[in-house]
Amino acid sequence: MATPGSRIRTAVRVPPPAARRAALKDPSFQRSSALFRAFLREQDDPKTCYELLARDAADQVEAYDGPVRGRTVVDIGGGRGYFTEEFRRRGAHSFLFEPDPGELGPKPPEGAVVADGFLLPLADGSADVCFSSNVLEHVDDPQTFLSEMARVTRPGGLIYVSFTNWLSPWGGHEWAPWHYLGATRARARYERRTGRPAKHILGENLFAVHIGPTLRQVRARTDVTVVAARSRYWPFLAGAVTRVPVLREFATWNLLLILRRCP
């Protein structure tokens, strides 16, 4: 387990170049289509879905910040560790911090730590890259969560944050798109149709996070600078769509923030 004051180091497994799959152009219709098809099969084949998403996310990190080989990557809230394992395959010293033991699954990545993203057991500046995929909508204080990500990132390091905003067609998660009619009604409909309780409850483990306020808050921060604010999955004009008020709340789908830790 990592301890305060330590740099994270884990085993590095690097496959030969031939074993790596070519990255899809980002943004592009081919990439968006591949990700969407995988998402539609997520319930039946989560491994294929999340391995593709992990490769795509790692490609994005490297596109903005260069190869991760030999660098320390902190994965916050990464569940079963698909992102952590992908960064390790690329030669990074990657470490997973997940607050919910149930999300880790039966075989979590080696060295995974059960820890709250609001209070990570890491020294200041421990990470070269701090990574969080689809977690921000599950925390009740996004700005404090971002502050902790910034704290553990070294000056000049990269912070990758993506989240599904509330007014996205997927904002209600498993009970979307009926969340547009209200969370209570959407959850009740899901439970009637499936015969099982919904995983997410608005105000408990899912929160209505919006793009406009999030962008204003992040741009006002003094500990990070914004490198990019774009739709994570949109096949064209990925950055332009986030600059149009109102439209961005519905059309962005999933906001990707690439931040740089200030000195």
PDB file of C-alpha atoms in Angstrom:
ATOM      1  CA  MET A   1       0.000   0.000   0.000  1.00  0.00           C
ATOM      2  CA  ALA A   2       1.196   3.511  -0.739  1.00  0.00           C
ATOM      3  CA  THR A   3       1.905   5.668   2.261  1.00  0.00           C
ATOM      4  CA  PRO A   4       1.955   9.451   2.632  1.00  0.00           C
ATOM      5  CA  GLY A   5       5.265  10.842   1.470  1.00  0.00           C
ATOM      6  CA  SER A   6       5.950   8.000  -0.949  1.00  0.00           C
ATOM      7  CA  ARG A   7       6.187   7.932  -4.721  1.00  0.00           C
ATOM      8  CA  ILE A   8       4.056   5.192  -6.238  1.00  0.00           C
ATOM      9  CA  ARG A   9       5.892   2.363  -7.932  1.00  0.00           C
ATOM     10  CA  THR A  10       4.322  -0.795  -9.329  1.00  0.00           C
ATOM     11  CA  ALA A  11       5.381  -3.542 -11.652  1.00  0.00           C
ATOM     12  CA  VAL A  12       5.619  -2.457 -15.279  1.00  0.00           C
ATOM     13  CA  ARG A  13       4.517  -4.845 -17.996  1.00  0.00           C
ATOM     14  CA  VAL A  14       5.231  -3.678 -21.504  1.00  0.00           C
ATOM     15  CA  PRO A  15       4.022  -5.776 -24.450  1.00  0.00           C
ATOM     16  CA  PRO A  16       5.934  -5.812 -27.712  1.00  0.00           C
ATOM     17  CA  PRO A  17       4.806  -3.094 -30.168  1.00  0.00           C
ATOM     18  CA  ALA A  18       3.028  -5.651 -32.364  1.00  0.00           C
ATOM     19  CA  ALA A  19       0.746  -6.542 -29.473  1.00  0.00           C
ATOM     20  CA  ARG A  20      -0.646  -3.021 -29.195  1.00  0.00           C
ATOM     21  CA  ARG A  21      -3.681  -2.023 -31.199  1.00  0.00           C
ATOM     22  CA  ALA A  22      -3.529   1.037 -33.414  1.00  0.00           C
ATOM     23  CA  ALA A  23      -5.264   4.069 -31.935  1.00  0.00           C
ATOM     24  CA  LEU A  24      -8.409   5.343 -33.609  1.00  0.00           C
ATOM     25  CA  LYS A  25      -8.239   8.939 -34.791  1.00  0.00           C
ATOM     26  CA  ASP A  26      -9.724  11.288 -32.216  1.00  0.00           C
ATOM     27  CA  PRO A  27     -12.156  12.775 -32.989  1.00  0.00           C
ATOM     28  CA  SER A  28     -13.577  10.689 -35.831  1.00  0.00           C
ATOM     29  CA  PHE A  29     -16.791   8.921 -36.742  1.00  0.00           C
ATOM     30  CA  GLN A  30     -14.970   5.571 -36.736  1.00  0.00           C
ATOM     31  CA  ARG A  31     -13.789   6.059 -33.154  1.00  0.00           C
ATOM     32  CA  SER A  32     -17.144   7.322 -31.885  1.00  0.00           C
ATOM     33  CA  SER A  33     -18.964   4.465 -33.601  1.00  0.00           C
ATOM     34  CA  ALA A  34     -16.619   1.859 -32.109  1.00  0.00           C
ATOM     35  CA  LEU A  35     -17.022   3.267 -28.601  1.00  0.00           C
ATOM     36  CA  PHE A  36     -20.802   3.522 -28.937  1.00  0.00           C
ATOM     37  CA  ARG A  37     -21.120  -0.063 -30.183  1.00  0.00           C
ATOM     38  CA  ALA A  38     -19.019  -1.257 -27.250  1.00  0.00           C
ATOM     39  CA  PHE A  39     -21.154   0.762 -24.847  1.00  0.00           C
ATOM     40  CA  LEU A  40     -24.326  -0.882 -26.146  1.00  0.00           C
ATOM     41  CA  ARG A  41     -22.803  -4.274 -25.216  1.00  0.00           C
ATOM     42  CA  GLU A  42     -21.519  -3.097 -21.832  1.00  0.00           C
ATOM     43  CA  GLN A  43     -24.016  -5.123 -19.788  1.00  0.00           C
ATOM     44  CA  ASP A  44     -23.298  -8.361 -21.661  1.00  0.00           C
ATOM     45  CA  ASP A  45     -19.590  -7.876 -22.320  1.00  0.00           C
ATOM     46  CA  PRO A  46     -18.137  -5.318 -19.877  1.00  0.00           C
ATOM     47  CA  LYS A  47     -14.563  -6.522 -20.380  1.00  0.00           C
ATOM     48  CA  THR A  48     -14.526  -5.680 -24.096  1.00  0.00           C
ATOM     49  CA  CYS A  49     -16.282  -2.373 -23.488  1.00  0.00           C
ATOM     50  CA  TYR A  50     -13.984  -1.126 -20.746  1.00  0.00           C
ATOM     51  CA  GLU A  51     -10.770  -2.406 -22.276  1.00  0.00           C
ATOM     52  CA  LEU A  52     -11.571  -0.406 -25.424  1.00  0.00           C
ATOM     53  CA  LEU A  53     -12.463   2.642 -23.331  1.00  0.00           C
ATOM     54  CA  ALA A  54      -9.236   2.276 -21.360  1.00  0.00           C
ATOM     55  CA  ARG A  55      -7.126   2.118 -24.521  1.00  0.00           C
ATOM     56  CA  ASP A  56      -8.898   5.169 -25.873  1.00  0.00           C
ATOM     57  CA  ALA A  57      -8.422   7.138 -22.640  1.00  0.00           C
ATOM     58  CA  ALA A  58      -4.739   6.225 -22.468  1.00  0.00           C
ATOM     59  CA  ASP A  59      -4.362   7.357 -26.084  1.00  0.00           C
ATOM     60  CA  GLN A  60      -5.896  10.696 -25.103  1.00  0.00           C
ATOM     61  CA  VAL A  61      -3.543  11.115 -22.147  1.00  0.00           C
ATOM     62  CA  GLU A  62      -0.540  10.416 -24.353  1.00  0.00           C
ATOM     63  CA  ALA A  63      -1.824  12.738 -27.087  1.00  0.00           C
ATOM     64  CA  TYR A  64      -1.832  15.632 -24.608  1.00  0.00           C
ATOM     65  CA  ASP A  65       1.178  14.691 -22.491  1.00  0.00           C
ATOM     66  CA  GLY A  66       3.405  12.222 -24.311  1.00  0.00           C
ATOM     67  CA  PRO A  67       4.120   8.546 -23.523  1.00  0.00           C
ATOM     68  CA  VAL A  68       3.323   7.403 -19.994  1.00  0.00           C
ATOM     69  CA  ARG A  69       6.168   4.862 -19.931  1.00  0.00           C
ATOM     70  CA  GLY A  70       8.174   5.198 -16.734  1.00  0.00           C
ATOM     71  CA  ARG A  71       5.819   7.795 -15.261  1.00  0.00           C
ATOM     72  CA  THR A  72       3.522   7.654 -12.232  1.00  0.00           C
ATOM     73  CA  VAL A  73      -0.197   7.565 -13.065  1.00  0.00           C
ATOM     74  CA  VAL A  74      -2.822   7.737 -10.308  1.00  0.00           C
ATOM     75  CA  ASP A  75      -6.228   6.285 -11.260  1.00  0.00           C
ATOM     76  CA  ILE A  76      -8.944   7.580  -8.932  1.00  0.00           C
ATOM     77  CA  GLY A  77     -12.221   5.664  -8.811  1.00  0.00           C
ATOM     78  CA  GLY A  78     -11.189   3.276 -11.566  1.00  0.00           C
ATOM     79  CA  GLY A  79     -13.393   0.394 -10.409  1.00  0.00           C
ATOM     80  CA  ARG A  80     -12.053  -2.957 -11.573  1.00  0.00           C
ATOM     81  CA  GLY A  81      -8.843  -1.441 -12.822  1.00  0.00           C
ATOM     82  CA  TYR A  82      -9.175  -1.481 -16.601  1.00  0.00           C
ATOM     83  CA  PHE A  83      -7.528   1.945 -16.857  1.00  0.00           C
ATOM     84  CA  THR A  84      -4.792   1.077 -14.378  1.00  0.00           C
ATOM     85  CA  GLU A  85      -3.948  -2.110 -16.269  1.00  0.00           C
ATOM     86  CA  GLU A  86      -3.831  -0.266 -19.601  1.00  0.00           C
ATOM     87  CA  PHE A  87      -1.439   2.345 -18.253  1.00  0.00           C
ATOM     88  CA  ARG A  88       0.738  -0.461 -16.870  1.00  0.00           C
ATOM     89  CA  ARG A  89       0.746  -2.185 -20.241  1.00  0.00           C
ATOM     90  CA  ARG A  90       2.202   1.032 -21.643  1.00  0.00           C
ATOM     91  CA  GLY A  91       4.989   1.013 -19.090  1.00  0.00           C
ATOM     92  CA  ALA A  92       3.570   3.404 -16.501  1.00  0.00           C
ATOM     93  CA  HIS A  93       3.821   2.984 -12.748  1.00  0.00           C
ATOM     94  CA  SER A  94       0.055   3.048 -12.315  1.00  0.00           C
ATOM     95  CA  PHE A  95      -1.865   2.751  -9.095  1.00  0.00           C
ATOM     96  CA  LEU A  96      -5.598   2.433  -8.422  1.00  0.00           C
ATOM     97  CA  PHE A  97      -7.484   4.178  -5.618  1.00  0.00           C
ATOM     98  CA  GLU A  98     -11.120   3.055  -5.334  1.00  0.00           C
ATOM     99  CA  PRO A  99     -13.452   4.010  -2.448  1.00  0.00           C
ATOM    100  CA  ASP A 100     -15.894   1.122  -2.889  1.00  0.00           C
ATOM    101  CA  PRO A 101     -14.434  -2.378  -2.305  1.00  0.00           C
ATOM    102  CA  GLY A 102     -17.392  -3.860  -4.163  1.00  0.00           C
ATOM    103  CA  GLU A 103     -16.361  -2.044  -7.341  1.00  0.00           C
ATOM    104  CA  LEU A 104     -12.903  -3.639  -7.334  1.00  0.00           C
ATOM    105  CA  GLY A 105     -14.294  -7.044  -8.294  1.00  0.00           C
ATOM    106  CA  PRO A 106     -12.791 -10.434  -7.458  1.00  0.00           C
ATOM    107  CA  LYS A 107      -9.370  -9.704  -8.997  1.00  0.00           C
ATOM    108  CA  PRO A 108      -8.376  -6.070  -8.491  1.00  0.00           C
ATOM    109  CA  PRO A 109      -5.050  -4.880  -9.911  1.00  0.00           C
ATOM    110  CA  GLU A 110      -2.010  -5.563  -7.783  1.00  0.00           C
ATOM    111  CA  GLY A 111      -1.519  -2.814  -5.245  1.00  0.00           C
ATOM    112  CA  ALA A 112      -5.059  -1.418  -5.472  1.00  0.00           C
ATOM    113  CA  VAL A 113      -5.942   0.736  -2.464  1.00  0.00           C
ATOM    114  CA  VAL A 114      -9.375   1.298  -0.951  1.00  0.00           C
ATOM    115  CA  ALA A 115      -9.321   5.064  -0.440  1.00  0.00           C
ATOM    116  CA  ASP A 116     -11.603   8.070  -0.656  1.00  0.00           C
ATOM    117  CA  GLY A 117     -10.876  10.428  -3.542  1.00  0.00           C
ATOM    118  CA  PHE A 118     -11.357  13.357  -1.171  1.00  0.00           C
ATOM    119  CA  LEU A 119      -8.464  12.214   1.023  1.00  0.00           C
ATOM    120  CA  LEU A 120      -5.863  10.230  -0.891  1.00  0.00           C
ATOM    121  CA  PRO A 121      -3.020   8.608   1.089  1.00  0.00           C
ATOM    122  CA  LEU A 122      -0.412  10.320  -1.078  1.00  0.00           C
ATOM    123  CA  ALA A 123       2.113  13.090  -0.632  1.00  0.00           C
ATOM    124  CA  ASP A 124       1.785  16.350  -2.514  1.00  0.00           C
ATOM    125  CA  GLY A 125       3.041  16.085  -6.086  1.00  0.00           C
ATOM    126  CA  SER A 126       3.242  12.269  -6.109  1.00  0.00           C
ATOM    127  CA  ALA A 127       1.763  11.776  -9.594  1.00  0.00           C
ATOM    128  CA  ASP A 128       2.886  12.744 -13.062  1.00  0.00           C
ATOM    129  CA  VAL A 129      -0.655  12.074 -14.306  1.00  0.00           C
ATOM    130  CA  CYS A 130      -3.792  12.103 -12.169  1.00  0.00           C
ATOM    131  CA  PHE A 131      -6.642  10.328 -13.942  1.00  0.00           C
ATOM    132  CA  SER A 132     -10.369  10.134 -13.242  1.00  0.00           C
ATOM    133  CA  SER A 133     -12.896   8.675 -15.678  1.00  0.00           C
ATOM    134  CA  ASN A 134     -16.620   9.142 -15.052  1.00  0.00           C
ATOM    135  CA  VAL A 135     -16.312   9.767 -11.333  1.00  0.00           C
ATOM    136  CA  LEU A 136     -17.092  13.462 -10.888  1.00  0.00           C
ATOM    137  CA  GLU A 137     -20.865  12.967 -11.242  1.00  0.00           C
ATOM    138  CA  HIS A 138     -20.711  10.514  -8.324  1.00  0.00           C
ATOM    139  CA  VAL A 139     -19.230  12.906  -5.751  1.00  0.00           C
ATOM    140  CA  ASP A 140     -21.195  15.512  -3.835  1.00  0.00           C
ATOM    141  CA  ASP A 141     -18.409  18.129  -3.905  1.00  0.00           C
ATOM    142  CA  PRO A 142     -16.697  18.125  -7.315  1.00  0.00           C
ATOM    143  CA  GLN A 143     -14.475  21.123  -6.577  1.00  0.00           C
ATOM    144  CA  THR A 144     -12.984  19.548  -3.451  1.00  0.00           C
ATOM    145  CA  PHE A 145     -12.442  16.336  -5.423  1.00  0.00           C
ATOM    146  CA  LEU A 146     -10.566  18.330  -8.090  1.00  0.00           C
ATOM    147  CA  SER A 147      -8.524  20.056  -5.388  1.00  0.00           C
ATOM    148  CA  GLU A 148      -7.332  16.684  -4.130  1.00  0.00           C
ATOM    149  CA  MET A 149      -6.423  15.626  -7.673  1.00  0.00           C
ATOM    150  CA  ALA A 150      -4.426  18.834  -8.067  1.00  0.00           C
ATOM    151  CA  ARG A 151      -2.694  18.345  -4.708  1.00  0.00           C
ATOM    152  CA  VAL A 152      -1.274  14.936  -5.577  1.00  0.00           C
ATOM    153  CA  THR A 153      -0.156  16.013  -9.072  1.00  0.00           C
ATOM    154  CA  ARG A 154       3.345  17.405  -9.478  1.00  0.00           C
ATOM    155  CA  PRO A 155       3.752  20.966 -10.824  1.00  0.00           C
ATOM    156  CA  GLY A 156       3.472  20.745 -14.594  1.00  0.00           C
ATOM    157  CA  GLY A 157       1.747  17.364 -14.369  1.00  0.00           C
ATOM    158  CA  LEU A 158      -1.433  16.424 -16.225  1.00  0.00           C
ATOM    159  CA  ILE A 159      -4.907  16.000 -14.759  1.00  0.00           C
ATOM    160  CA  TYR A 160      -7.459  14.056 -16.817  1.00  0.00           C
ATOM    161  CA  VAL A 161     -11.085  14.355 -15.702  1.00  0.00           C
ATOM    162  CA  SER A 162     -14.173  13.218 -17.556  1.00  0.00           C
ATOM    163  CA  PHE A 163     -17.768  13.033 -16.392  1.00  0.00           C
ATOM    164  CA  THR A 164     -21.278  12.516 -17.697  1.00  0.00           C
ATOM    165  CA  ASN A 165     -23.204  15.722 -17.103  1.00  0.00           C
ATOM    166  CA  TRP A 166     -26.771  15.551 -15.831  1.00  0.00           C
ATOM    167  CA  LEU A 167     -28.507  16.836 -18.984  1.00  0.00           C
ATOM    168  CA  SER A 168     -26.608  14.444 -21.228  1.00  0.00           C
ATOM    169  CA  PRO A 169     -28.811  11.716 -22.761  1.00  0.00           C
ATOM    170  CA  TRP A 170     -26.886   9.370 -20.441  1.00  0.00           C
ATOM    171  CA  GLY A 171     -27.063  11.627 -17.389  1.00  0.00           C
ATOM    172  CA  GLY A 172     -29.387   9.311 -15.505  1.00  0.00           C
ATOM    173  CA  HIS A 173     -27.064   6.364 -16.094  1.00  0.00           C
ATOM    174  CA  GLU A 174     -29.027   3.092 -16.066  1.00  0.00           C
ATOM    175  CA  TRP A 175     -32.365   4.919 -15.936  1.00  0.00           C
ATOM    176  CA  ALA A 176     -31.545   7.363 -18.753  1.00  0.00           C
ATOM    177  CA  PRO A 177     -33.003   9.019 -20.800  1.00  0.00           C
ATOM    178  CA  TRP A 178     -36.062   9.054 -18.561  1.00  0.00           C
ATOM    179  CA  HIS A 179     -34.233  11.269 -16.086  1.00  0.00           C
ATOM    180  CA  TYR A 180     -35.464  14.179 -18.207  1.00  0.00           C
ATOM    181  CA  LEU A 181     -38.883  13.482 -16.686  1.00  0.00           C
ATOM    182  CA  GLY A 182     -37.470  13.485 -13.150  1.00  0.00           C
ATOM    183  CA  ALA A 183     -35.161  11.201 -11.223  1.00  0.00           C
ATOM    184  CA  THR A 184     -37.842   9.615  -9.048  1.00  0.00           C
ATOM    185  CA  ARG A 185     -40.045   8.748 -11.996  1.00  0.00           C
ATOM    186  CA  ALA A 186     -37.070   7.459 -14.006  1.00  0.00           C
ATOM    187  CA  ARG A 187     -35.868   5.169 -11.206  1.00  0.00           C
ATOM    188  CA  ALA A 188     -39.372   3.805 -10.640  1.00  0.00           C
ATOM    189  CA  ARG A 189     -39.724   3.043 -14.347  1.00  0.00           C
ATOM    190  CA  TYR A 190     -36.369   1.261 -14.422  1.00  0.00           C
ATOM    191  CA  GLU A 191     -37.280  -0.882 -11.430  1.00  0.00           C
ATOM    192  CA  ARG A 192     -40.670  -1.805 -12.898  1.00  0.00           C
ATOM    193  CA  ARG A 193     -39.124  -2.829 -16.211  1.00  0.00           C
ATOM    194  CA  THR A 194     -36.156  -4.756 -14.836  1.00  0.00           C
ATOM    195  CA  GLY A 195     -37.496  -6.098 -11.560  1.00  0.00           C
ATOM    196  CA  ARG A 196     -34.365  -5.006  -9.703  1.00  0.00           C
ATOM    197  CA  PRO A 197     -33.405  -1.876  -7.770  1.00  0.00           C
ATOM    198  CA  ALA A 198     -31.527   0.855  -9.590  1.00  0.00           C
ATOM    199  CA  LYS A 199     -27.867   1.187  -8.666  1.00  0.00           C
ATOM    200  CA  HIS A 200     -27.905   4.977  -8.633  1.00  0.00           C
ATOM    201  CA  ILE A 201     -29.918   7.333  -6.447  1.00  0.00           C
ATOM    202  CA  LEU A 202     -29.852  11.048  -7.172  1.00  0.00           C
ATOM    203  CA  GLY A 203     -28.382  12.931  -4.238  1.00  0.00           C
ATOM    204  CA  GLU A 204     -26.703   9.825  -2.775  1.00  0.00           C
ATOM    205  CA  ASN A 205     -24.350   8.297  -5.354  1.00  0.00           C
ATOM    206  CA  LEU A 206     -25.287  10.333  -8.435  1.00  0.00           C
ATOM    207  CA  PHE A 207     -25.364  14.126  -8.630  1.00  0.00           C
ATOM    208  CA  ALA A 208     -26.620  16.652 -11.149  1.00  0.00           C
ATOM    209  CA  VAL A 209     -23.342  18.150 -12.389  1.00  0.00           C
ATOM    210  CA  HIS A 210     -23.608  20.688 -15.209  1.00  0.00           C
ATOM    211  CA  ILE A 211     -21.038  21.793 -17.779  1.00  0.00           C
ATOM    212  CA  GLY A 212     -21.399  25.579 -17.613  1.00  0.00           C
ATOM    213  CA  PRO A 213     -20.889  25.930 -13.845  1.00  0.00           C
ATOM    214  CA  THR A 214     -18.100  23.331 -13.876  1.00  0.00           C
ATOM    215  CA  LEU A 215     -16.172  25.181 -16.593  1.00  0.00           C
ATOM    216  CA  ARG A 216     -16.538  28.518 -14.802  1.00  0.00           C
ATOM    217  CA  GLN A 217     -15.349  27.040 -11.528  1.00  0.00           C
ATOM    218  CA  VAL A 218     -12.369  25.259 -13.077  1.00  0.00           C
ATOM    219  CA  ARG A 219     -11.270  28.328 -15.037  1.00  0.00           C
ATOM    220  CA  ALA A 220     -11.402  30.399 -11.858  1.00  0.00           C
ATOM    221  CA  ARG A 221      -9.025  28.061 -10.031  1.00  0.00           C
ATOM    222  CA  THR A 222      -5.444  29.141  -9.346  1.00  0.00           C
ATOM    223  CA  ASP A 223      -3.945  25.660  -8.931  1.00  0.00           C
ATOM    224  CA  VAL A 224      -4.609  24.442 -12.491  1.00  0.00           C
ATOM    225  CA  THR A 225      -4.794  25.766 -16.028  1.00  0.00           C
ATOM    226  CA  VAL A 226      -7.221  24.398 -18.604  1.00  0.00           C
ATOM    227  CA  VAL A 227      -5.470  22.734 -21.543  1.00  0.00           C
ATOM    228  CA  ALA A 228      -8.662  21.463 -23.164  1.00  0.00           C
ATOM    229  CA  ALA A 229     -12.379  21.298 -22.467  1.00  0.00           C
ATOM    230  CA  ARG A 230     -14.133  19.097 -25.001  1.00  0.00           C
ATOM    231  CA  SER A 231     -16.632  16.346 -25.579  1.00  0.00           C
ATOM    232  CA  ARG A 232     -14.949  13.049 -24.822  1.00  0.00           C
ATOM    233  CA  TYR A 233     -16.832  11.073 -27.487  1.00  0.00           C
ATOM    234  CA  TRP A 234     -18.175  13.579 -30.045  1.00  0.00           C
ATOM    235  CA  PRO A 235     -16.950  12.731 -33.589  1.00  0.00           C
ATOM    236  CA  PHE A 236     -16.339  16.320 -34.755  1.00  0.00           C
ATOM    237  CA  LEU A 237     -16.043  19.844 -33.317  1.00  0.00           C
ATOM    238  CA  ALA A 238     -15.412  18.219 -29.947  1.00  0.00           C
ATOM    239  CA  GLY A 239     -14.193  21.472 -28.417  1.00  0.00           C
ATOM    240  CA  ALA A 240     -16.643  23.808 -30.131  1.00  0.00           C
ATOM    241  CA  VAL A 241     -19.725  22.103 -28.715  1.00  0.00           C
ATOM    242  CA  THR A 242     -18.655  22.899 -25.144  1.00  0.00           C
ATOM    243  CA  ARG A 243     -18.524  26.640 -25.919  1.00  0.00           C
ATOM    244  CA  VAL A 244     -22.216  27.003 -26.745  1.00  0.00           C
ATOM    245  CA  PRO A 245     -24.343  27.682 -23.650  1.00  0.00           C
ATOM    246  CA  VAL A 246     -27.458  25.523 -23.205  1.00  0.00           C
ATOM    247  CA  LEU A 247     -26.614  23.360 -26.243  1.00  0.00           C
ATOM    248  CA  ARG A 248     -23.504  22.036 -24.518  1.00  0.00           C
ATOM    249  CA  GLU A 249     -25.551  20.707 -21.612  1.00  0.00           C
ATOM    250  CA  PHE A 250     -27.368  18.315 -23.956  1.00  0.00           C
ATOM    251  CA  ALA A 251     -24.950  17.771 -26.847  1.00  0.00           C
ATOM    252  CA  THR A 252     -21.590  17.303 -25.106  1.00  0.00           C
ATOM    253  CA  TRP A 253     -22.666  13.950 -23.606  1.00  0.00           C
ATOM    254  CA  ASN A 254     -19.489  13.580 -21.582  1.00  0.00           C
ATOM    255  CA  LEU A 255     -17.145  16.447 -20.736  1.00  0.00           C
ATOM    256  CA  LEU A 256     -13.396  15.841 -20.858  1.00  0.00           C
ATOM    257  CA  LEU A 257     -11.173  18.294 -19.006  1.00  0.00           C
ATOM    258  CA  ILE A 258      -7.427  18.234 -19.556  1.00  0.00           C
ATOM    259  CA  LEU A 259      -5.776  20.328 -16.858  1.00  0.00           C
ATOM    260  CA  ARG A 260      -2.177  21.248 -16.105  1.00  0.00           C
ATOM    261  CA  ARG A 261      -1.012  21.611 -12.506  1.00  0.00           C
ATOM    262  CA  CYS A 262       0.334  25.079 -11.887  1.00  0.00           C
ATOM    263  CA  PRO A 263       3.826  25.514 -10.398  1.00  0.00           C
TER     264      PRO A 263
END
